[in-house]
CSV table of C-alpha atoms in Angstrom, one decimal:
chain,number,residue,atom,x,y,z
A,673,MET,CA,-1.0,10.2,-32.0
A,674,LYS,CA,-0.2,7.2,-34.2
A,675,LYS,CA,-3.7,7.2,-35.5
A,676,ARG,CA,-3.6,10.9,-36.4
A,677,LEU,CA,-0.2,10.4,-38.1
A,678,LYS,CA,-1.8,7.6,-40.1
A,679,ALA,CA,-4.7,9.7,-41.0
A,680,PHE,CA,-2.4,12.5,-42.1
A,681,SER,CA,-0.4,10.1,-44.3
A,682,VAL,CA,-3.5,8.9,-45.8
A,683,ALA,CA,-4.5,12.4,-46.6
A,684,VAL,CA,-1.1,13.1,-48.3
A,685,VAL,CA,-1.3,10.0,-50.3
A,686,MET,CA,-4.8,10.9,-51.4
A,687,LEU,CA,-3.7,14.4,-52.3
A,688,CYS,CA,-1.1,13.0,-54.6
A,689,ALA,CA,-3.8,10.8,-56.1
A,690,VAL,CA,-6.1,13.7,-56.8
A,691,VAL,CA,-3.5,15.2,-59.1
A,692,PHE,CA,-3.2,12.1,-61.2
A,693,ALA,CA,-6.7,10.6,-60.9
A,694,PRO,CA,-8.2,12.8,-63.7
A,695,PHE,CA,-5.8,11.3,-66.1
A,696,THR,CA,-6.7,7.7,-65.2
A,697,ALA,CA,-10.5,7.8,-64.7
A,698,SER,CA,-12.4,6.6,-67.6
A,699,ALA,CA,-15.7,8.0,-68.6
A,700,GLN,CA,-18.6,5.6,-68.6
A,701,THR,CA,-22.2,6.0,-69.9
A,702,ALA,CA,-25.6,4.5,-68.7
A,703,LYS,CA,-27.4,3.2,-71.7
A,704,ALA,CA,-30.7,1.8,-70.5
A,705,ARG,CA,-32.1,-1.5,-71.9
A,706,TYR,CA,-35.7,-0.5,-71.3
A,707,GLU,CA,-38.0,2.5,-70.8
A,708,LEU,CA,-40.7,3.1,-68.2
A,709,PRO,CA,-44.1,3.4,-69.7
A,710,PHE,CA,-45.0,6.4,-67.4
A,711,ASP,CA,-43.5,9.7,-66.4
A,712,LEU,CA,-42.2,10.6,-63.0
A,713,ASN,CA,-41.7,14.1,-61.8
A,714,VAL,CA,-38.1,13.5,-60.8
A,715,ALA,CA,-34.9,15.1,-62.2
A,716,SER,CA,-32.9,11.8,-62.5
A,717,TYR,CA,-33.2,8.1,-61.9
A,718,LEU,CA,-31.2,5.0,-62.6
A,719,LEU,CA,-31.9,1.3,-62.0
A,720,VAL,CA,-29.0,-1.1,-62.3
A,721,SER,CA,-28.8,-4.9,-61.8
A,722,LEU,CA,-26.1,-5.9,-59.3
A,723,ASP,CA,-26.1,-9.4,-60.8
A,724,THR,CA,-25.3,-8.5,-64.3
A,725,GLY,CA,-24.4,-4.7,-64.3
A,726,GLU,CA,-27.1,-4.0,-66.8
A,727,VAL,CA,-28.7,-0.6,-66.8
A,728,ILE,CA,-32.5,-1.3,-66.8
A,729,PHE,CA,-34.1,2.3,-66.6
A,730,GLU,CA,-32.4,5.7,-66.8
A,731,LYS,CA,-33.4,9.3,-67.0
A,732,ASP,CA,-30.6,12.1,-67.2
A,733,ALA,CA,-28.2,9.9,-65.1
A,734,HIS,CA,-25.2,11.9,-66.2
A,735,VAL,CA,-26.6,15.3,-65.3
A,736,GLN,CA,-25.0,16.9,-62.2
A,737,ARG,CA,-27.3,17.2,-59.3
A,738,THR,CA,-27.0,18.3,-55.6
A,739,PRO,CA,-26.8,15.1,-53.6
A,740,ALA,CA,-27.8,16.4,-50.2
A,741,SER,CA,-27.2,13.8,-47.5
A,742,LEU,CA,-26.6,11.0,-50.1
A,743,THR,CA,-23.2,12.5,-49.5
A,744,LYS,CA,-22.9,10.6,-46.3
A,745,LEU,CA,-22.7,7.3,-48.3
A,746,MET,CA,-19.2,8.3,-49.3
A,747,THR,CA,-18.3,9.7,-45.9
A,748,SER,CA,-19.4,6.4,-44.3
A,749,TYR,CA,-17.5,4.4,-47.0
A,750,VAL,CA,-14.3,6.4,-46.3
A,751,ALA,CA,-14.8,5.9,-42.5
A,752,LEU,CA,-15.1,2.2,-42.8
A,753,LYS,CA,-12.2,1.9,-45.3
A,754,TYR,CA,-9.7,4.0,-43.2
A,755,THR,CA,-10.6,3.0,-39.6
A,756,GLU,CA,-9.0,-0.1,-38.3
A,757,ASP,CA,-10.9,-0.3,-34.9
A,758,LEU,CA,-14.4,1.0,-35.2
A,759,ASP,CA,-15.3,0.4,-31.5
A,760,ASN,CA,-12.1,1.8,-30.0
A,761,THR,CA,-11.6,4.8,-32.2
A,762,MET,CA,-13.2,7.5,-30.2
A,763,VAL,CA,-14.0,11.0,-31.6
A,764,LYS,CA,-14.8,14.1,-29.4
A,765,CYS,CA,-17.6,16.4,-30.4
A,766,THR,CA,-16.9,20.2,-30.3
A,767,THR,CA,-18.9,23.2,-31.1
A,768,THR,CA,-17.2,23.4,-34.5
A,769,HIS,CA,-19.0,20.1,-35.4
A,770,THR,CA,-22.4,21.3,-34.2
A,771,ASP,CA,-22.6,25.0,-34.9
A,772,GLU,CA,-22.9,24.6,-38.6
A,773,VAL,CA,-25.8,22.1,-38.2
A,774,PHE,CA,-27.8,24.6,-36.1
A,775,VAL,CA,-26.9,27.6,-38.3
A,776,MET,CA,-27.8,25.9,-41.6
A,777,GLY,CA,-30.3,23.5,-40.2
A,778,GLY,CA,-30.5,19.9,-41.0
A,779,SER,CA,-30.7,16.4,-39.3
A,780,HIS,CA,-28.6,15.3,-36.4
A,781,ALA,CA,-28.3,12.5,-33.8
A,782,ASP,CA,-28.3,14.8,-30.8
A,783,ILE,CA,-24.5,14.3,-30.3
A,784,ARG,CA,-23.5,17.3,-28.1
A,785,PRO,CA,-20.3,19.2,-27.6
A,786,GLY,CA,-18.1,17.5,-25.1
A,787,GLU,CA,-19.3,13.9,-25.8
A,788,THR,CA,-17.0,11.2,-27.1
A,789,VAL,CA,-18.5,8.8,-29.6
A,790,SER,CA,-17.0,5.7,-31.3
A,791,MET,CA,-16.5,5.7,-35.0
A,792,ARG,CA,-19.0,2.8,-35.2
A,793,ASN,CA,-21.8,4.9,-33.5
A,794,LEU,CA,-20.9,7.9,-35.8
A,795,ILE,CA,-21.5,5.7,-38.8
A,796,TYR,CA,-24.8,4.6,-37.4
A,797,ALA,CA,-25.6,8.2,-36.8
A,798,MET,CA,-24.7,9.2,-40.3
A,799,LEU,CA,-26.7,6.5,-42.1
A,800,LEU,CA,-29.8,6.3,-39.9
A,801,PRO,CA,-31.0,9.8,-38.8
A,802,SER,CA,-28.5,11.4,-41.3
A,803,ALA,CA,-26.6,13.2,-38.6
A,804,ASN,CA,-24.6,16.2,-39.9
A,805,GLU,CA,-22.6,16.7,-36.7
A,806,ALA,CA,-21.5,13.0,-37.0
A,807,ALA,CA,-20.2,13.6,-40.5
A,808,ASN,CA,-18.3,16.6,-39.4
A,809,MET,CA,-16.7,14.7,-36.5
A,810,VAL,CA,-15.6,11.8,-39.0
A,811,ALA,CA,-14.2,14.3,-41.4
A,812,THR,CA,-12.2,16.2,-38.7
A,813,HIS,CA,-10.9,13.0,-37.2
A,814,LEU,CA,-9.8,11.2,-40.4
A,815,GLY,CA,-8.6,14.5,-41.9
A,816,ASN,CA,-6.1,14.9,-39.0
A,817,GLY,CA,-7.9,18.0,-37.8
A,818,SER,CA,-8.6,19.3,-41.4
A,819,ARG,CA,-11.9,18.7,-43.1
A,820,THR,CA,-10.3,19.9,-46.3
A,821,ASN,CA,-7.9,16.8,-46.1
A,822,PHE,CA,-10.9,14.6,-45.8
A,823,TYR,CA,-12.7,16.1,-48.8
A,824,MET,CA,-9.6,15.2,-50.8
A,825,VAL,CA,-9.9,11.7,-49.6
A,826,MET,CA,-13.7,11.6,-50.7
A,827,ASN,CA,-13.0,13.0,-54.1
A,828,THR,CA,-10.0,10.7,-54.7
A,829,GLU,CA,-12.1,7.7,-53.7
A,830,ALA,CA,-14.9,8.8,-56.0
A,831,LYS,CA,-12.5,9.0,-58.9
A,832,ARG,CA,-11.1,5.6,-58.1
A,833,LEU,CA,-14.6,4.2,-58.3
A,834,GLY,CA,-15.1,5.7,-61.7
A,835,CYS,CA,-17.0,8.9,-60.9
A,836,THR,CA,-16.4,11.5,-63.5
A,837,ASN,CA,-19.0,14.1,-62.6
A,838,THR,CA,-18.7,14.3,-58.8
A,839,ASN,CA,-17.0,16.8,-56.4
A,840,PHE,CA,-17.5,16.8,-52.6
A,841,SER,CA,-16.8,20.0,-50.7
A,842,ASN,CA,-18.3,18.9,-47.4
A,843,PRO,CA,-18.9,15.6,-45.6
A,844,HIS,CA,-22.7,15.9,-45.0
A,845,GLY,CA,-24.4,17.3,-48.1
A,846,LEU,CA,-25.5,20.7,-46.8
A,847,PHE,CA,-25.8,23.0,-49.9
A,848,SER,CA,-22.7,24.2,-51.6
A,849,GLU,CA,-22.3,25.4,-55.2
A,850,ASN,CA,-19.2,23.2,-55.6
A,851,HIS,CA,-20.7,20.1,-54.2
A,852,TYR,CA,-22.4,17.9,-56.8
A,853,THR,CA,-22.6,14.4,-58.3
A,854,THR,CA,-24.9,12.4,-60.8
A,855,ALA,CA,-27.2,9.5,-60.5
A,856,TYR,CA,-24.7,7.3,-62.3
A,857,ASP,CA,-21.9,8.3,-60.0
A,858,MET,CA,-24.1,7.9,-57.0
A,859,TYR,CA,-24.7,4.4,-58.2
A,860,LEU,CA,-21.0,3.7,-58.4
A,861,ILE,CA,-20.6,5.0,-54.9
A,862,ALA,CA,-23.6,3.0,-53.5
A,863,LYS,CA,-22.3,-0.2,-55.3
A,864,ALA,CA,-18.9,0.3,-53.5
A,865,CYS,CA,-20.7,0.7,-50.2
A,866,TYR,CA,-22.8,-2.4,-50.9
A,867,GLU,CA,-19.6,-4.4,-51.5
A,868,MET,CA,-17.8,-3.0,-48.4
A,869,PRO,CA,-17.8,-5.7,-45.7
A,870,GLY,CA,-20.2,-4.7,-42.9
A,871,PHE,CA,-21.7,-1.7,-44.6
A,872,MET,CA,-25.2,-3.2,-45.3
A,873,ASP,CA,-25.4,-4.1,-41.5
A,874,TYR,CA,-25.6,-0.4,-40.9
A,875,ALA,CA,-27.7,0.6,-43.9
A,876,THR,CA,-30.4,-2.0,-43.2
A,877,THR,CA,-30.7,-1.2,-39.5
A,878,THR,CA,-34.0,0.7,-38.7
A,879,THR,CA,-33.3,1.6,-35.0
A,880,HIS,CA,-30.1,1.8,-33.2
A,881,THR,CA,-29.2,2.5,-29.5
A,882,MET,CA,-26.8,5.3,-28.9
A,883,PRO,CA,-25.0,4.7,-25.6
A,884,ALA,CA,-25.0,7.2,-22.7
A,885,ALA,CA,-22.4,9.8,-23.0
A,886,GLU,CA,-21.0,12.8,-21.1
A,887,LYS,CA,-24.2,14.8,-21.9
A,888,HIS,CA,-26.6,11.9,-22.0
A,889,ALA,CA,-27.4,10.2,-18.8
A,890,SER,CA,-28.9,7.2,-20.5
A,891,ASP,CA,-29.1,5.4,-23.8
A,892,TYR,CA,-31.3,6.8,-26.5
A,893,PHE,CA,-32.6,5.6,-29.9
A,894,ILE,CA,-31.9,6.8,-33.4
A,895,HIS,CA,-34.1,5.7,-36.3
A,896,SER,CA,-33.6,5.3,-40.0
A,897,THR,CA,-35.0,7.8,-42.4
A,898,VAL,CA,-35.4,5.0,-45.0
A,899,LEU,CA,-39.2,4.6,-44.3
A,900,MET,CA,-39.5,2.1,-47.1
A,901,GLN,CA,-37.7,-0.6,-44.9
A,902,ARG,CA,-39.7,0.2,-41.9
A,903,LYS,CA,-42.9,-1.8,-41.4
A,904,SER,CA,-44.3,0.9,-39.1
A,905,TYR,CA,-44.8,3.1,-42.2
A,906,PRO,CA,-47.1,0.8,-44.3
A,907,ALA,CA,-47.8,3.6,-46.7
A,908,TYR,CA,-44.1,3.4,-47.9
A,909,TYR,CA,-42.9,0.0,-46.8
A,910,ARG,CA,-41.7,-2.4,-49.4
A,911,SER,CA,-40.2,-5.7,-48.4
A,912,TYR,CA,-37.7,-5.6,-51.2
A,913,VAL,CA,-36.0,-2.4,-50.0
A,914,LYS,CA,-32.8,-3.2,-48.1
A,915,GLY,CA,-31.3,0.2,-47.1
A,916,MET,CA,-29.5,2.7,-48.0
A,917,LYS,CA,-29.8,6.4,-47.7
A,918,THR,CA,-32.0,9.5,-48.2
A,919,GLY,CA,-31.1,13.1,-48.9
A,920,THR,CA,-33.3,16.2,-48.6
A,921,LEU,CA,-32.6,19.9,-49.3
A,922,PRO,CA,-34.6,22.7,-50.7
A,923,GLU,CA,-32.0,22.9,-53.6
A,924,ALA,CA,-31.9,19.1,-54.1
A,925,LYS,CA,-35.6,18.2,-53.5
A,926,HIS,CA,-35.9,14.6,-52.2
A,927,ASN,CA,-33.3,12.0,-53.1
A,928,PHE,CA,-33.0,8.3,-52.4
A,929,VAL,CA,-30.6,5.4,-53.1
A,930,CYS,CA,-31.7,1.9,-52.2
A,931,VAL,CA,-30.8,-1.7,-52.6
A,932,CYS,CA,-33.8,-3.8,-53.8
A,933,GLU,CA,-33.7,-7.6,-53.4
A,934,GLN,CA,-36.4,-10.0,-54.5
A,935,ASN,CA,-36.4,-13.7,-55.6
A,936,GLY,CA,-32.6,-13.7,-55.2
A,937,GLU,CA,-32.2,-10.8,-57.7
A,938,LYS,CA,-30.4,-7.6,-56.4
A,939,TYR,CA,-30.6,-4.0,-57.8
A,940,ILE,CA,-29.5,-0.5,-57.0
A,941,LEU,CA,-31.9,2.3,-57.6
A,942,VAL,CA,-31.0,6.0,-57.5
A,943,VAL,CA,-33.7,8.7,-57.5
A,944,MET,CA,-32.5,12.3,-57.5
A,945,GLY,CA,-34.5,15.5,-57.4
A,946,ALA,CA,-38.0,14.2,-56.8
A,947,GLU,CA,-40.5,16.9,-56.8
A,948,TYR,CA,-43.2,17.2,-54.1
A,949,THR,CA,-46.0,17.2,-56.6
A,950,ASP,CA,-46.7,14.6,-59.5
A,951,MET,CA,-46.9,15.5,-63.2
A,952,GLU,CA,-50.4,16.7,-62.7
A,953,GLY,CA,-49.6,18.9,-59.8
A,954,ASN,CA,-51.0,16.7,-57.0
A,955,ASP,CA,-49.2,16.7,-53.7
A,956,LEU,CA,-47.0,13.8,-53.1
A,957,GLY,CA,-46.1,14.6,-49.4
A,958,SER,CA,-42.7,15.1,-47.9
A,959,VAL,CA,-40.9,12.0,-49.2
A,960,PRO,CA,-41.7,11.9,-52.9
A,961,ALA,CA,-38.6,9.9,-53.8
A,962,PHE,CA,-40.2,7.0,-52.0
A,963,ASN,CA,-43.3,7.2,-54.2
A,964,ALA,CA,-41.1,7.3,-57.3
A,965,SER,CA,-39.1,4.4,-56.0
A,966,ALA,CA,-42.1,2.3,-55.3
A,967,ALA,CA,-43.6,3.1,-58.7
A,968,ILE,CA,-40.4,2.0,-60.6
A,969,MET,CA,-39.7,-1.1,-58.5
A,970,ASP,CA,-43.3,-2.3,-58.3
A,971,TYR,CA,-43.7,-2.0,-62.0
A,972,PHE,CA,-40.2,-3.7,-62.7
A,973,PHE,CA,-40.8,-6.7,-60.5
A,974,ASP,CA,-44.2,-7.2,-62.1
A,975,GLU,CA,-43.0,-7.1,-65.6
A,976,TYR,CA,-39.3,-8.2,-65.6
A,977,THR,CA,-37.1,-10.9,-64.2
A,978,LEU,CA,-33.5,-12.1,-64.4
A,979,LYS,CA,-33.4,-15.0,-66.8
A,980,PRO,CA,-30.6,-17.3,-68.0
A,981,ALA,CA,-29.3,-17.1,-71.5
A,982,ASN,CA,-28.0,-20.6,-71.3
A,983,ASN,CA,-28.2,-23.9,-69.5
A,984,LEU,CA,-24.9,-25.5,-68.2
A,985,GLU,CA,-26.5,-29.0,-68.7
A,986,ALA,CA,-27.5,-28.5,-72.3
A,987,PRO,CA,-25.1,-28.3,-75.3
A,988,VAL,CA,-25.3,-25.1,-77.3
A,989,THR,CA,-23.6,-26.2,-80.4
A,990,GLU,CA,-21.2,-28.9,-81.9
A,991,VAL,CA,-18.1,-29.0,-83.9
A,992,LYS,CA,-16.7,-31.6,-86.3
A,993,MET,CA,-14.3,-34.0,-84.6
A,994,LYS,CA,-11.7,-36.2,-86.3
A,995,TYR,CA,-9.7,-39.4,-85.5
A,996,VAL,CA,-12.5,-40.9,-83.3
A,997,LYS,CA,-14.3,-44.2,-84.1
A,998,ASP,CA,-17.8,-43.7,-82.6
A,999,ALA,CA,-18.3,-40.0,-83.0
A,1000,ASP,CA,-17.9,-37.5,-85.8
A,1001,SER,CA,-18.9,-34.3,-83.8
A,1002,LEU,CA,-18.2,-32.8,-80.4
A,1003,LEU,CA,-21.0,-31.4,-78.3
A,1004,LEU,CA,-20.0,-28.2,-76.6
A,1005,TYR,CA,-21.3,-26.7,-73.4
A,1006,PRO,CA,-21.2,-23.2,-71.8
A,1007,LYS,CA,-18.6,-23.0,-69.0
A,1008,ASP,CA,-20.4,-20.2,-67.1
A,1009,GLU,CA,-24.0,-19.2,-66.8
A,1010,ILE,CA,-25.0,-15.9,-68.5
A,1011,TYR,CA,-28.0,-13.9,-67.2
A,1012,SER,CA,-29.9,-11.0,-68.4
A,1013,VAL,CA,-32.9,-9.0,-67.2
A,1014,LEU,CA,-35.8,-9.7,-69.6
A,1015,PRO,CA,-39.5,-9.0,-69.8
A,1016,ASN,CA,-41.5,-11.9,-68.4
A,1017,SER,CA,-42.8,-12.7,-71.8
A,1018,VAL,CA,-39.3,-13.3,-73.3
A,1019,ASP,CA,-37.4,-16.6,-73.0
A,1020,GLU,CA,-33.9,-18.0,-73.7
A,1021,SER,CA,-34.6,-18.2,-77.4
A,1022,SER,CA,-34.5,-14.4,-77.6
A,1023,PHE,CA,-30.7,-14.3,-77.2
A,1024,ARG,CA,-28.7,-14.1,-80.4
A,1025,LYS,CA,-25.5,-16.3,-80.2
A,1026,VAL,CA,-22.2,-15.5,-81.9
A,1027,TYR,CA,-19.6,-18.3,-81.9
A,1028,ASN,CA,-15.9,-18.2,-82.1
A,1029,LEU,CA,-14.9,-21.9,-83.0
A,1030,PRO,CA,-12.5,-23.8,-85.1
A,1031,GLU,CA,-13.9,-25.7,-88.1
A,1032,GLU,CA,-12.9,-28.9,-86.6
A,1033,VAL,CA,-11.1,-30.4,-83.6
A,1034,TYR,CA,-8.8,-33.5,-83.4
A,1035,ALA,CA,-8.7,-36.2,-80.9
A,1036,PRO,CA,-7.6,-36.7,-78.3
A,1037,VAL,CA,-9.7,-34.2,-76.2
A,1038,ASN,CA,-10.3,-34.2,-72.5
A,1039,ALA,CA,-13.4,-33.3,-70.7
A,1040,GLY,CA,-13.3,-29.6,-69.8
A,1041,ASP,CA,-11.0,-28.6,-72.7
A,1042,VAL,CA,-11.9,-25.2,-73.9
A,1043,ILE,CA,-12.8,-25.3,-77.7
A,1044,GLY,CA,-14.1,-21.9,-78.3
A,1045,THR,CA,-16.4,-19.1,-77.0
A,1046,VAL,CA,-20.0,-18.0,-77.4
A,1047,SER,CA,-21.3,-14.4,-77.0
A,1048,TYR,CA,-24.9,-13.7,-76.2
A,1049,TYR,CA,-26.7,-10.5,-77.4
A,1050,ILE,CA,-30.1,-9.0,-76.7
A,1051,ALA,CA,-31.3,-6.3,-79.0
A,1052,GLY,CA,-27.9,-5.7,-80.4
A,1053,ASP,CA,-26.3,-5.3,-76.9
A,1054,LEU,CA,-23.7,-7.8,-75.7
A,1055,VAL,CA,-24.9,-9.5,-72.5
A,1056,GLY,CA,-21.9,-11.8,-71.9
A,1057,THR,CA,-19.3,-14.1,-73.2
A,1058,THR,CA,-18.3,-17.6,-71.9
A,1059,ASP,CA,-16.0,-20.4,-73.0
A,1060,LEU,CA,-17.4,-23.4,-74.7
A,1061,VAL,CA,-16.1,-26.7,-73.3
A,1062,CYS,CA,-16.5,-30.4,-74.0
A,1063,ALA,CA,-18.1,-32.6,-71.4
A,1064,GLU,CA,-16.5,-36.0,-72.5
A,1065,SER,CA,-13.0,-37.2,-73.2
A,1066,HIS,CA,-12.4,-38.9,-76.5
A,1067,GLU,CA,-9.2,-40.9,-77.3
A,1068,ARG,CA,-7.6,-41.0,-80.7
A,1069,ASP,CA,-8.2,-44.1,-82.7
A,1070,PHE,CA,-4.8,-45.0,-84.2
A,1071,VAL,CA,-6.1,-46.9,-87.2
A,1072,ILE,CA,-8.4,-44.1,-88.2
A,1073,TYR,CA,-5.7,-41.6,-87.6
A,1074,LEU,CA,-3.2,-43.6,-89.7
A,1075,VAL,CA,-5.7,-44.2,-92.5
A,1076,GLU,CA,-6.7,-40.5,-92.6
A,1077,LYS,CA,-3.2,-39.4,-92.5
A,1078,VAL,CA,-2.4,-41.7,-95.5
A,1079,GLN,CA,-5.5,-40.5,-97.3
A,1080,SER,CA,-4.6,-36.9,-96.6
A,1081,ILE,CA,-1.0,-37.6,-97.8
A,1082,ILE,CA,-2.3,-39.3,-101.0
A,1083,GLY,CA,-4.7,-36.5,-101.6
A,1084,SER,CA,-2.3,-33.7,-101.1
A,1085,LEU,CA,-0.8,-31.7,-104.0
A,1086,TYR,CA,2.7,-32.5,-102.8
A,1087,PHE,CA,2.0,-36.3,-103.0
A,1088,LYS,CA,0.5,-35.9,-106.5
A,1089,VAL,CA,3.6,-33.9,-107.6
A,1090,VAL,CA,5.9,-36.5,-106.1
A,1091,ILE,CA,3.9,-39.3,-107.9
A,1092,ALA,CA,4.0,-37.4,-111.2
A,1093,VAL,CA,7.7,-36.7,-110.9
A,1094,THR,CA,8.3,-40.4,-110.0
A,1095,VAL,CA,6.3,-41.6,-113.0
A,1096,LEU,CA,8.2,-39.2,-115.2
A,1097,LEU,CA,11.4,-40.5,-113.9
A,1098,PHE,CA,10.4,-44.1,-114.4
A,1099,ALA,CA,9.2,-43.2,-117.9
A,1100,ALA,CA,12.5,-41.4,-118.6
A,1101,VAL,CA,14.5,-44.4,-117.2
A,1102,ALA,CA,12.3,-46.8,-119.4
A,1103,VAL,CA,12.8,-44.7,-122.6
A,1104,TYR,CA,16.5,-44.5,-121.8
A,1105,SER,CA,16.8,-48.2,-121.2
A,1106,TRP,CA,14.9,-49.0,-124.4
A,1107,HIS,CA,17.1,-46.7,-126.4
A,1108,ALA,CA,20.2,-48.2,-124.7
A,1109,THR,CA,19.0,-51.7,-125.5
A,1110,LYS,CA,18.3,-50.8,-129.1
A,1111,LYS,CA,21.6,-49.2,-129.4
A,1112,ALA,CA,23.4,-52.3,-127.9
A,1113,GLU,CA,21.6,-54.6,-130.3
A,1114,LYS,CA,22.5,-52.5,-133.2
A,1115,GLN,CA,26.1,-52.6,-132.2
A,1116,ARG,CA,26.0,-56.3,-131.8
A,1117,LYS,CA,24.7,-56.7,-135.4
A,1118,ILE,CA,27.4,-54.6,-136.8
A,1119,HIS,CA,29.9,-56.6,-134.9
A,1120,ARG,CA,28.6,-59.9,-136.2
A,1121,GLY,CA,28.5,-58.5,-139.8
A,1122,ARG,CA,32.2,-57.9,-139.7
């Protein structure tokens, strides 16, 4: 009862957020750094670096598409976020959860009415075989008996993540006119899933054991539809693919979101609306989004890599320093490493640096002091900005400081005015004294003459 009340309260809070979220969500755009040298028969794609946030390749990433079972990424995200105890939160399957699956068709995990399944196993069922009945069970449970409440939660979470062209009207992705997203919004959702503790443990699992239940006398296996991470499918397998989710519908064609990791670099790729033939009309089989993903990522890893714009051990510039005996300039080092995805033929020298620095600094300075900043640009695009710091401490030399202060005082206009005024005063006093002396002598002569 307490869990249901909590779910209801969550739904109420989310309903309020739905009202205000449109006023707070900020539109974002996906501007690609590079272009693919070949065409793919897909509606949209988007490749983004998880290390830098750079958009590498993009095609119609802000055009609304039918997501199909990519929807279950958001359903799983909400389930993980709002379930405290995944193993002891048990959900009962009813005919309302399964009838829609059999009427409309679609994938399932053979969860039968009357069976009770843990939330953890429902998440496995959604992410591996893309079980629609599991998604319905999650939505009913967390929506306090109302799937509509759950859709409100999904849409509010989507807006919170920055999605501006997304609306969910079911938890599984079976076709609905009012159920849509974009490749860019799907990337935002996938990124949130990637960052959710524990999520990738589910997404990278290829086979999971569902425990015996009321209608299953023994354990049974469910398998991931992400064939690109299953070695048993060599035609599609790529070692760099680390999960996430597929989605297939006649209205949506074949869709795929995946995390790709190689040489320590991490990327999210979204492919939506992959046609079942190539640009020349040749048959691509039943999973064309895998072909498109392999084409994009194989080319990318062959031609591009993540490269540093700076070296923390090497100074990037220097600034004039005063009041120090043995140095007249201060070497400045970047505080943080800045990276960018670059073609293999391009190196660190390709970055344009823009500095924000004072004309000079004055001792004393301490190692680690921030002196200014440097911004790195590639092809006119800002890659990143970091502080510039000094690596060594320098004490003030009092004699040099005193001499320079005296020199600065002597050379200042104020000092020159004071000197000039003083000279004039002395001159005036001298003239006055001379006149006074002459007058006194004259008076004395007159006095003696009498």
